[in-house]
mmCIF file of C-alpha atoms in Angstrom:
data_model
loop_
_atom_site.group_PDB
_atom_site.id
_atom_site.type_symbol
_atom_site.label_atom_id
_atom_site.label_comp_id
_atom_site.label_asym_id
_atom_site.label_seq_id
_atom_site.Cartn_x
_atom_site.Cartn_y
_atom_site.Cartn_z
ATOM 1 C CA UNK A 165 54.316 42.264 103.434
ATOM 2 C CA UNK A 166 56.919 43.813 105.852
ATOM 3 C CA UNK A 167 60.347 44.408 104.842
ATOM 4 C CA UNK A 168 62.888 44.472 107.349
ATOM 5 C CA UNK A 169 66.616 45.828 106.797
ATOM 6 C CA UNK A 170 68.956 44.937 109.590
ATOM 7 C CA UNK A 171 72.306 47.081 108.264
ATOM 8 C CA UNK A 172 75.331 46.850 109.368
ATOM 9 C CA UNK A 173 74.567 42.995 110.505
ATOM 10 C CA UNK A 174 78.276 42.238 110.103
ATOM 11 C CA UNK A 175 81.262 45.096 110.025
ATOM 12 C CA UNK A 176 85.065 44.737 110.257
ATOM 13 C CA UNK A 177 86.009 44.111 113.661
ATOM 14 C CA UNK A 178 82.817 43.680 114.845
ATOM 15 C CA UNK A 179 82.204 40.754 117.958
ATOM 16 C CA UNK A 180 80.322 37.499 117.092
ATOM 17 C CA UNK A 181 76.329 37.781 118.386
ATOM 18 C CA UNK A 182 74.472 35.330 119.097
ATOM 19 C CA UNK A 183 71.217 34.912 116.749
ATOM 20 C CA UNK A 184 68.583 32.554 118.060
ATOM 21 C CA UNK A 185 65.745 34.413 116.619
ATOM 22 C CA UNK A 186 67.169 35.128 113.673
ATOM 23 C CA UNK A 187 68.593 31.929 112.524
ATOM 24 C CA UNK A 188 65.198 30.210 113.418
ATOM 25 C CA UNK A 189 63.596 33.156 110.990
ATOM 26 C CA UNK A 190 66.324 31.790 108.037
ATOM 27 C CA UNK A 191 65.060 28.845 108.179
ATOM 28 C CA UNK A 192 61.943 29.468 106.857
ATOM 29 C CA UNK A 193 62.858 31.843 104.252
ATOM 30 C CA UNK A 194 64.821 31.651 101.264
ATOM 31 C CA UNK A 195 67.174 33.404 99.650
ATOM 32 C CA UNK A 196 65.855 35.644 96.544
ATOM 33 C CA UNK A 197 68.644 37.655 95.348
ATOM 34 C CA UNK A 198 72.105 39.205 96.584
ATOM 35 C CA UNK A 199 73.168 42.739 95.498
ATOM 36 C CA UNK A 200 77.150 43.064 95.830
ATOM 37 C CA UNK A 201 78.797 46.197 95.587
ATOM 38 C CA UNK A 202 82.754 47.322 96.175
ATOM 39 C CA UNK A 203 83.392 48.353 99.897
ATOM 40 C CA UNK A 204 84.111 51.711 98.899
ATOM 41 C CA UNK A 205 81.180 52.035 96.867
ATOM 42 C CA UNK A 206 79.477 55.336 97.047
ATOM 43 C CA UNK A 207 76.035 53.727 98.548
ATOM 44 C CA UNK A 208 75.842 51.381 100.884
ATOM 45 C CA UNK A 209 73.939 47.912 100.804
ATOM 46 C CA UNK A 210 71.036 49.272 103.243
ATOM 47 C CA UNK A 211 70.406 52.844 101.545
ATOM 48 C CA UNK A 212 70.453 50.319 98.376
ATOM 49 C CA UNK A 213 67.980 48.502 99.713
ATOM 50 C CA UNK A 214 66.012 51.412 100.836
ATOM 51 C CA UNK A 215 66.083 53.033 97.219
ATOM 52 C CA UNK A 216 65.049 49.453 95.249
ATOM 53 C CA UNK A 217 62.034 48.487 98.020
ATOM 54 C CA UNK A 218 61.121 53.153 96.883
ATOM 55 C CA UNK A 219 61.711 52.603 93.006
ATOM 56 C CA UNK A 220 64.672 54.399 93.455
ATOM 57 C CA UNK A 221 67.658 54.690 91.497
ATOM 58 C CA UNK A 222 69.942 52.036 94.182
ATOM 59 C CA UNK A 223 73.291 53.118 92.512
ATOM 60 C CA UNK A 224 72.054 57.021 92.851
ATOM 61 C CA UNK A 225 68.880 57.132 95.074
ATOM 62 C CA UNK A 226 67.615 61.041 94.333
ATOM 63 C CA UNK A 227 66.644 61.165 98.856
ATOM 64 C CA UNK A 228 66.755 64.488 99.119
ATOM 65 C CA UNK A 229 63.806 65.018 96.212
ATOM 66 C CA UNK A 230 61.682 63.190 97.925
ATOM 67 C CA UNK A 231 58.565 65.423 98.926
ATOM 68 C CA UNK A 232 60.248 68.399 97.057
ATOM 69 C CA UNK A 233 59.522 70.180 93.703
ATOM 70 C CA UNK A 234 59.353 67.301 91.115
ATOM 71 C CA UNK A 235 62.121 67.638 88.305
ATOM 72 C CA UNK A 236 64.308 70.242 89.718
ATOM 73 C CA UNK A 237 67.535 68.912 91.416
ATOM 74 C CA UNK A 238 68.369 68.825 94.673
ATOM 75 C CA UNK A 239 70.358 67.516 97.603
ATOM 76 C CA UNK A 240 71.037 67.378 101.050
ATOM 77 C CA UNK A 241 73.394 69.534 102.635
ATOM 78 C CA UNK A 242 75.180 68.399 106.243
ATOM 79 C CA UNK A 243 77.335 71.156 108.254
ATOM 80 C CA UNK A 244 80.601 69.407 109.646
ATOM 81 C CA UNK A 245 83.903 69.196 110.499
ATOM 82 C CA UNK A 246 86.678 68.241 108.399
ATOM 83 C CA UNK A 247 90.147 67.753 110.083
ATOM 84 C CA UNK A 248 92.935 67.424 107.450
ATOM 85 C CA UNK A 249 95.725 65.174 107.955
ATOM 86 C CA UNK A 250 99.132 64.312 106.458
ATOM 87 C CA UNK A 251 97.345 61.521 104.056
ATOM 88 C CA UNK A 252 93.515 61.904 104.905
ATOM 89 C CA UNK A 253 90.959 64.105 104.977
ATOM 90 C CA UNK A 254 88.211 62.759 108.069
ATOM 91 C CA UNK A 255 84.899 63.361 108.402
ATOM 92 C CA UNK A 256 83.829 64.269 111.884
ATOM 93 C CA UNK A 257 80.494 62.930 113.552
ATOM 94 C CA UNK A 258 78.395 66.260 112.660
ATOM 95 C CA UNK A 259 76.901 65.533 116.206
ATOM 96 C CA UNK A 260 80.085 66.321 117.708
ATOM 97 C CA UNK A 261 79.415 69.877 116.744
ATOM 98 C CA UNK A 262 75.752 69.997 119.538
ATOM 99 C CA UNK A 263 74.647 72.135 116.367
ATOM 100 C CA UNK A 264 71.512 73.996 117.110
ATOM 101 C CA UNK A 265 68.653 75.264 115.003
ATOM 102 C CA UNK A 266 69.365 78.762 115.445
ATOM 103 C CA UNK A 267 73.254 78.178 114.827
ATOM 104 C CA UNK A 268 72.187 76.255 111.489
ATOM 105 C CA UNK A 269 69.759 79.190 110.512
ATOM 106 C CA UNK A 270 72.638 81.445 111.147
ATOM 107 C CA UNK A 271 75.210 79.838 109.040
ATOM 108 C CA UNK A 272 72.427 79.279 106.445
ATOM 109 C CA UNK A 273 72.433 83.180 106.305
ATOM 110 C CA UNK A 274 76.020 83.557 105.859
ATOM 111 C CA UNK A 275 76.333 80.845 102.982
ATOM 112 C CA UNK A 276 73.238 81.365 100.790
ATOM 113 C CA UNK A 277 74.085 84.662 99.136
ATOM 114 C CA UNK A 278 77.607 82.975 97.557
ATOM 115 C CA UNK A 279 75.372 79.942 96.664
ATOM 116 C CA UNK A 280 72.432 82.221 95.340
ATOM 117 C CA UNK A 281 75.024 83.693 92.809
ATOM 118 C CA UNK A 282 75.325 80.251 91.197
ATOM 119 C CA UNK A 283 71.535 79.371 91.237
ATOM 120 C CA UNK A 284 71.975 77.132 94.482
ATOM 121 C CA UNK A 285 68.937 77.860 97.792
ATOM 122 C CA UNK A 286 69.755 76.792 101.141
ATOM 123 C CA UNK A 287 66.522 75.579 103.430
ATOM 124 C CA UNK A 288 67.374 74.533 106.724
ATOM 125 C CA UNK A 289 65.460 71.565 107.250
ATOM 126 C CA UNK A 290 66.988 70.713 110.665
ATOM 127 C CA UNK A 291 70.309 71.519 112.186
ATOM 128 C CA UNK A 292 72.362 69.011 110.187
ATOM 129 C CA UNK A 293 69.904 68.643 107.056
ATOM 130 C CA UNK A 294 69.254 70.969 105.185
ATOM 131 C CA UNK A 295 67.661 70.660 101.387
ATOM 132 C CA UNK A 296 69.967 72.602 98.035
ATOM 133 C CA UNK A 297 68.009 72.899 95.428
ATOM 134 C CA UNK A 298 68.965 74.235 92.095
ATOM 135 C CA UNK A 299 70.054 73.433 88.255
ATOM 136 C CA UNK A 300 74.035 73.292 89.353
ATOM 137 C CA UNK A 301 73.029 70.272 90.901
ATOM 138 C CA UNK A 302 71.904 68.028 87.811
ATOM 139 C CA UNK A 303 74.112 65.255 87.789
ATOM 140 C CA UNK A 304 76.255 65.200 90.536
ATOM 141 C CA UNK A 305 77.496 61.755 92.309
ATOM 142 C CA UNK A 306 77.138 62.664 95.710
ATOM 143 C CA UNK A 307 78.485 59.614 98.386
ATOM 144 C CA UNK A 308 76.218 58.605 101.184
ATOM 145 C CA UNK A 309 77.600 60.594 104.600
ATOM 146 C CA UNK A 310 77.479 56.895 106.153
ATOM 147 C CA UNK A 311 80.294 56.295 103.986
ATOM 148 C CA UNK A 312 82.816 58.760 104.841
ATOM 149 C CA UNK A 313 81.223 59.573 108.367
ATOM 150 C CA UNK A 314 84.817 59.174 110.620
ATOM 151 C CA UNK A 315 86.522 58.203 107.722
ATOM 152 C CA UNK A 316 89.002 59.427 104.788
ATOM 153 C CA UNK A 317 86.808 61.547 103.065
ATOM 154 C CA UNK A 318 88.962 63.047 100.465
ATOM 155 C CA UNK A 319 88.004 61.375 97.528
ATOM 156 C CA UNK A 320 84.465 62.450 97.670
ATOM 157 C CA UNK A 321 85.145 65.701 98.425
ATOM 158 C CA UNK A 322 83.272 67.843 95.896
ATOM 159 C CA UNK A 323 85.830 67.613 92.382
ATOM 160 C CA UNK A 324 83.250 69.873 89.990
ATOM 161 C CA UNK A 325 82.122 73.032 89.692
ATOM 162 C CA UNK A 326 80.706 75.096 91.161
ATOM 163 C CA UNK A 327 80.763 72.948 94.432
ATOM 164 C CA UNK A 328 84.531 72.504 94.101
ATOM 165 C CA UNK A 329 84.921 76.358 94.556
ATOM 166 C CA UNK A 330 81.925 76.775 97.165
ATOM 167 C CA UNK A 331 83.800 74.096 99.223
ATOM 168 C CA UNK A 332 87.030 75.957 99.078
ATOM 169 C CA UNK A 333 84.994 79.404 99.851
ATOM 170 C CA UNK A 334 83.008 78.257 102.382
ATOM 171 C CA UNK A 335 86.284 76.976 104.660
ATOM 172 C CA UNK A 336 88.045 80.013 103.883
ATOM 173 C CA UNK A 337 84.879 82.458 104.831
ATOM 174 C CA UNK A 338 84.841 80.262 108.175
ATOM 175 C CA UNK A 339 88.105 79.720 109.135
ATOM 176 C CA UNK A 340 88.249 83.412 111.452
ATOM 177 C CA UNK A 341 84.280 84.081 110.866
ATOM 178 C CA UNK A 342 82.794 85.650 114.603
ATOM 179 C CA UNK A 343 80.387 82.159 114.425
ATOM 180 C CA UNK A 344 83.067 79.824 114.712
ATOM 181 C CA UNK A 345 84.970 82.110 117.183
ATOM 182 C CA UNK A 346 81.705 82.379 119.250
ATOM 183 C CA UNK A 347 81.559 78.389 118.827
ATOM 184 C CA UNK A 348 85.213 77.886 120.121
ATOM 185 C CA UNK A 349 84.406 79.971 123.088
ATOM 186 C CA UNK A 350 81.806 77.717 124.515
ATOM 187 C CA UNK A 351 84.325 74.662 123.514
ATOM 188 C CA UNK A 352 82.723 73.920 120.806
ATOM 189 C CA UNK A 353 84.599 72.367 116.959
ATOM 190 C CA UNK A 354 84.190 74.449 114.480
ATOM 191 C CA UNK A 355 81.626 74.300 111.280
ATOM 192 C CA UNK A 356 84.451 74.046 108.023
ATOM 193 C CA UNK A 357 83.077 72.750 105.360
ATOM 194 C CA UNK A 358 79.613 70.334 104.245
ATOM 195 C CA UNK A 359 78.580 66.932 102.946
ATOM 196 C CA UNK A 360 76.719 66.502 99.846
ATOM 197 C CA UNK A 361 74.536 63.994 100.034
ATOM 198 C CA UNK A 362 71.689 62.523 98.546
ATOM 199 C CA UNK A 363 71.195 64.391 95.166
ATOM 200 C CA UNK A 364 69.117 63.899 92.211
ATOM 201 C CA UNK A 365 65.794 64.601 90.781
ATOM 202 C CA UNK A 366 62.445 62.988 90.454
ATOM 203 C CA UNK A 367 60.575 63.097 87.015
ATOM 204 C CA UNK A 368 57.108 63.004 89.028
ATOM 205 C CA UNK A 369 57.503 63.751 92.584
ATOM 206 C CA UNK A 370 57.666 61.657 95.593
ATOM 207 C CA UNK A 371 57.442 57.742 95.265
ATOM 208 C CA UNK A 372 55.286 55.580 97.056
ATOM 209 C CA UNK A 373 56.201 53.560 99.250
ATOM 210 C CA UNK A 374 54.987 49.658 97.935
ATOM 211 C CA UNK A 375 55.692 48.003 102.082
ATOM 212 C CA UNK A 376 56.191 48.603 105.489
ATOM 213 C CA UNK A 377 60.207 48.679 105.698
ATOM 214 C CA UNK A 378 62.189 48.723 109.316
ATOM 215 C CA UNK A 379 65.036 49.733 109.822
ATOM 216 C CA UNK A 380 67.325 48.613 113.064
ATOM 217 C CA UNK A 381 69.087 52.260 112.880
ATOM 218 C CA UNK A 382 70.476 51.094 116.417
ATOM 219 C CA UNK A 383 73.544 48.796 114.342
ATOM 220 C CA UNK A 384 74.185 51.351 111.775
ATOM 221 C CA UNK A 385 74.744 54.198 114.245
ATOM 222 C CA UNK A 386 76.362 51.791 116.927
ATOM 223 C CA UNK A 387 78.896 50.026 113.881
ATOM 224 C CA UNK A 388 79.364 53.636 112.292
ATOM 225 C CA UNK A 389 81.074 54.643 115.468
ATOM 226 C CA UNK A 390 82.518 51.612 116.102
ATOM 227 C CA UNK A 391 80.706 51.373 119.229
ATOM 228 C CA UNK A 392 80.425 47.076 120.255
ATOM 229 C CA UNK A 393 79.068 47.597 123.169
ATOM 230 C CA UNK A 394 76.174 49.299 122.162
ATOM 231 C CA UNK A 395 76.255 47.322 118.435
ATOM 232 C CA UNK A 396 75.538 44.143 120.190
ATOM 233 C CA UNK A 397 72.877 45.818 122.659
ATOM 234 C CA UNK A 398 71.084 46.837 119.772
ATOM 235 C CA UNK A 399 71.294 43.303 118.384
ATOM 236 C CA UNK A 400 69.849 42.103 121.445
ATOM 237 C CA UNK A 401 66.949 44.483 121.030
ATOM 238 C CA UNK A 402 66.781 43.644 117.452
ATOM 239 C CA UNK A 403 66.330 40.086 118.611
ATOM 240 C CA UNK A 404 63.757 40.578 121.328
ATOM 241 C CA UNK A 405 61.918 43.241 118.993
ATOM 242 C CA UNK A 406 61.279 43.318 114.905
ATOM 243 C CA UNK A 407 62.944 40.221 114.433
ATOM 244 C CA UNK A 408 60.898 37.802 117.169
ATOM 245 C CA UNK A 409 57.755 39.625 115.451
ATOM 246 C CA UNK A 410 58.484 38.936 112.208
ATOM 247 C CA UNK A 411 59.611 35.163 112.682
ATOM 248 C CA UNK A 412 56.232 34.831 114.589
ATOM 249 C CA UNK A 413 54.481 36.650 111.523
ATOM 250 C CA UNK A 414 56.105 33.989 109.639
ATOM 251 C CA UNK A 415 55.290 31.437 111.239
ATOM 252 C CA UNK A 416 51.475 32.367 111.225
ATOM 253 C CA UNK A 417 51.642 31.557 107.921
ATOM 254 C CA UNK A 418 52.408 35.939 106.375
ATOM 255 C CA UNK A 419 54.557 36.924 103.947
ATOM 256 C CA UNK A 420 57.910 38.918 104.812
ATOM 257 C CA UNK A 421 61.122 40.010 102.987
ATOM 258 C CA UNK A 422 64.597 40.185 105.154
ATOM 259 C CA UNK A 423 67.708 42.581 104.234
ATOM 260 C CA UNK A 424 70.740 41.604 105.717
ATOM 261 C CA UNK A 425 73.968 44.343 105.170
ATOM 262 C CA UNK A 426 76.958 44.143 105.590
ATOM 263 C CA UNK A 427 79.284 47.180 104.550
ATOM 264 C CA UNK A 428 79.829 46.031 100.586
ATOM 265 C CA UNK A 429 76.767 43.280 100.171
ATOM 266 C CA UNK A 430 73.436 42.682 100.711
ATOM 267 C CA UNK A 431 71.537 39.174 100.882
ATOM 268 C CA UNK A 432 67.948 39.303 100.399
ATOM 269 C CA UNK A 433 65.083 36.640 101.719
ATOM 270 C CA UNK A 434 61.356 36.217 101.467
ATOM 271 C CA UNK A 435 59.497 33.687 102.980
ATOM 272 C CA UNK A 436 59.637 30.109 101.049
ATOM 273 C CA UNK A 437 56.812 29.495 98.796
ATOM 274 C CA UNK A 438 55.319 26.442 100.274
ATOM 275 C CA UNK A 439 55.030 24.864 103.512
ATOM 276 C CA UNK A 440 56.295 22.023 102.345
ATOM 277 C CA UNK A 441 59.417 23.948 101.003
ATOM 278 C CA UNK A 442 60.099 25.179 104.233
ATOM 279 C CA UNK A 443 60.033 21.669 105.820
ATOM 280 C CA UNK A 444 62.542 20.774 103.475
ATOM 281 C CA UNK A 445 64.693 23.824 104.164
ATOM 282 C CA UNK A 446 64.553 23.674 107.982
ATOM 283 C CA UNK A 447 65.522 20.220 107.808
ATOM 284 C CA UNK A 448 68.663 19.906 104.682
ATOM 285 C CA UNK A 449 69.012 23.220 104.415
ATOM 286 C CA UNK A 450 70.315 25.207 107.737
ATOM 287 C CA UNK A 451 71.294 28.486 107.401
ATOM 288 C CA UNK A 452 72.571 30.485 110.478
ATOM 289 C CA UNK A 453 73.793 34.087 110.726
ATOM 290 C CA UNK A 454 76.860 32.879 111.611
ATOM 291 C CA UNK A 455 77.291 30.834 108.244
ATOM 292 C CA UNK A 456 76.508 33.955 106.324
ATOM 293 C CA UNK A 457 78.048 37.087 108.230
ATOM 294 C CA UNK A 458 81.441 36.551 106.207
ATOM 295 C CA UNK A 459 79.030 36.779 103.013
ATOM 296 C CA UNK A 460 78.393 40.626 103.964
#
């Protein structure tokens, strides 16, 4: 039964799309269950989503021990830029920084001694994700980096121990480090600080995954940026693509589950019980996009 998420199908300021495929899809589903969240809430509806359709923890979804040691904590670990203002501190879009693998497996040598001393490792994964593992890390509420990603990020800026002080270290250590200056010579922003991301532990390793689930990345990096243009592009791809296949794997008589997200909610849909049922729906019943985008 295929699951797919569409996030970011509605965001402040975003233009209206049009839906055809989409709305006809609605209308043979209905709605199972909505999952509503404050907009500043550390996870958003689609990494929610994600975590529920794994058997993960939705409120605190452990991603970064997923296909690592089982029980020991860990987290992921993005390189960035943080430009402090008079009332905010932003997040920069980490790939702003054209962050190689060699540059990340350089830092990563300059950082993991001071996190060694507290029982913290540092594996570089891939330029901007890498994987901390260590006890330090039971417990921490990390916030999702699509949360704060060109936003205030200030009050999820690490606030215990020892990250609060590794935080603090690491900008300091950086601020007139020779790989920064080398970076600002080729015009590059410089690497001051990290996001946290991710963190928790697994009692028994990785969990399997129950259904196919597709994500249309294409919104949530276009709407992240605030990017229209390319947000409605990918809705028009979205369109022609998984959602046209899984309205006509609908209407072939399979079974299907639909995520729309929105930045605080979530509505959920699977495919009406009954034929009948969905007669009924398509004709007293309409349900567009349009009527439920405000919902998100």
């Amino acid at each position: 039964m295929p699951h797919l998420i569409l996030p970011y199908a509605a965001a402040e300021n975003a233009p209206a799309v049009a839906t055809p495929q989409l709305d006809a899809l609605l209308a043979l589903l209905q709605e199972t269950e909505r999952d509503g969240q404050e907009y500043d809430f550390p996870i958003p509806p689609h990494e929610r989503a994600v975590a529920q359709a794994w058997g993960l923890n939705a409120a605190a979804p452990a991603w970064a021990a997923v296909g690592a040691p089982a029980r020991l904590p860990h987290a992921w670990l993005t390189p960035c830029h943080l430009h402090a203002g008079a009332d905010q501190v932003r997040l920069d879009d980490p790939a702003q920084l054209q962050f190689t693998l060699a540059e990340a497996q350089a830092l990563c040598a300059i950082l993991a001694p001071w996190w060694a001393e507290d029982g913290l490792q540092l594996q570089v994964l891939s330029p901007l994700l890498w994987r901390v593992s260590g006890a330090p890390l039971a417990g921490l509420s990390t916030a999702s980096l699509d949360r704060v990603l060109l936003r205030d990020a200030s009050r999820w800026l690490p606030q215990t121990q020892p990250f609060q002080r590794l935080h603090s270290e690491a900008q300091m250590l950086l601020y007139s480090h020779p790989f920064n200056d080398a970076r600002e010579a080729r015009g590059l922003p410089p690497v001051n600080g990290f996001w946290l991301h991710g963190a928790g532990a697994l009692a028994q390793g990785p969990t399997p995954i129950p259904t196919p689930i597709l994500l249309v990345d294409g919104l949530r990096q276009a709407a992240l940026r605030q990017d229209w243009a390319a947000w409605q592009q990918a809705w028009q791809q979205a369109e022609a693509g998984p959602i046209a296949q899984l309205l006509a794997h609908v209407r072939a008589g399979g079974q299907a589950t639909l995520t729309l997200c929105g930045e605080a909610q979530a509505l959920h849909f699977k495919r009406a019980r009954s034929a009948l049922m969905q007669r009924f729906q398509s004709l007293f019943k309409q349900k567009t996009f349009n009527s439920l985008r405000n919902q998100l």
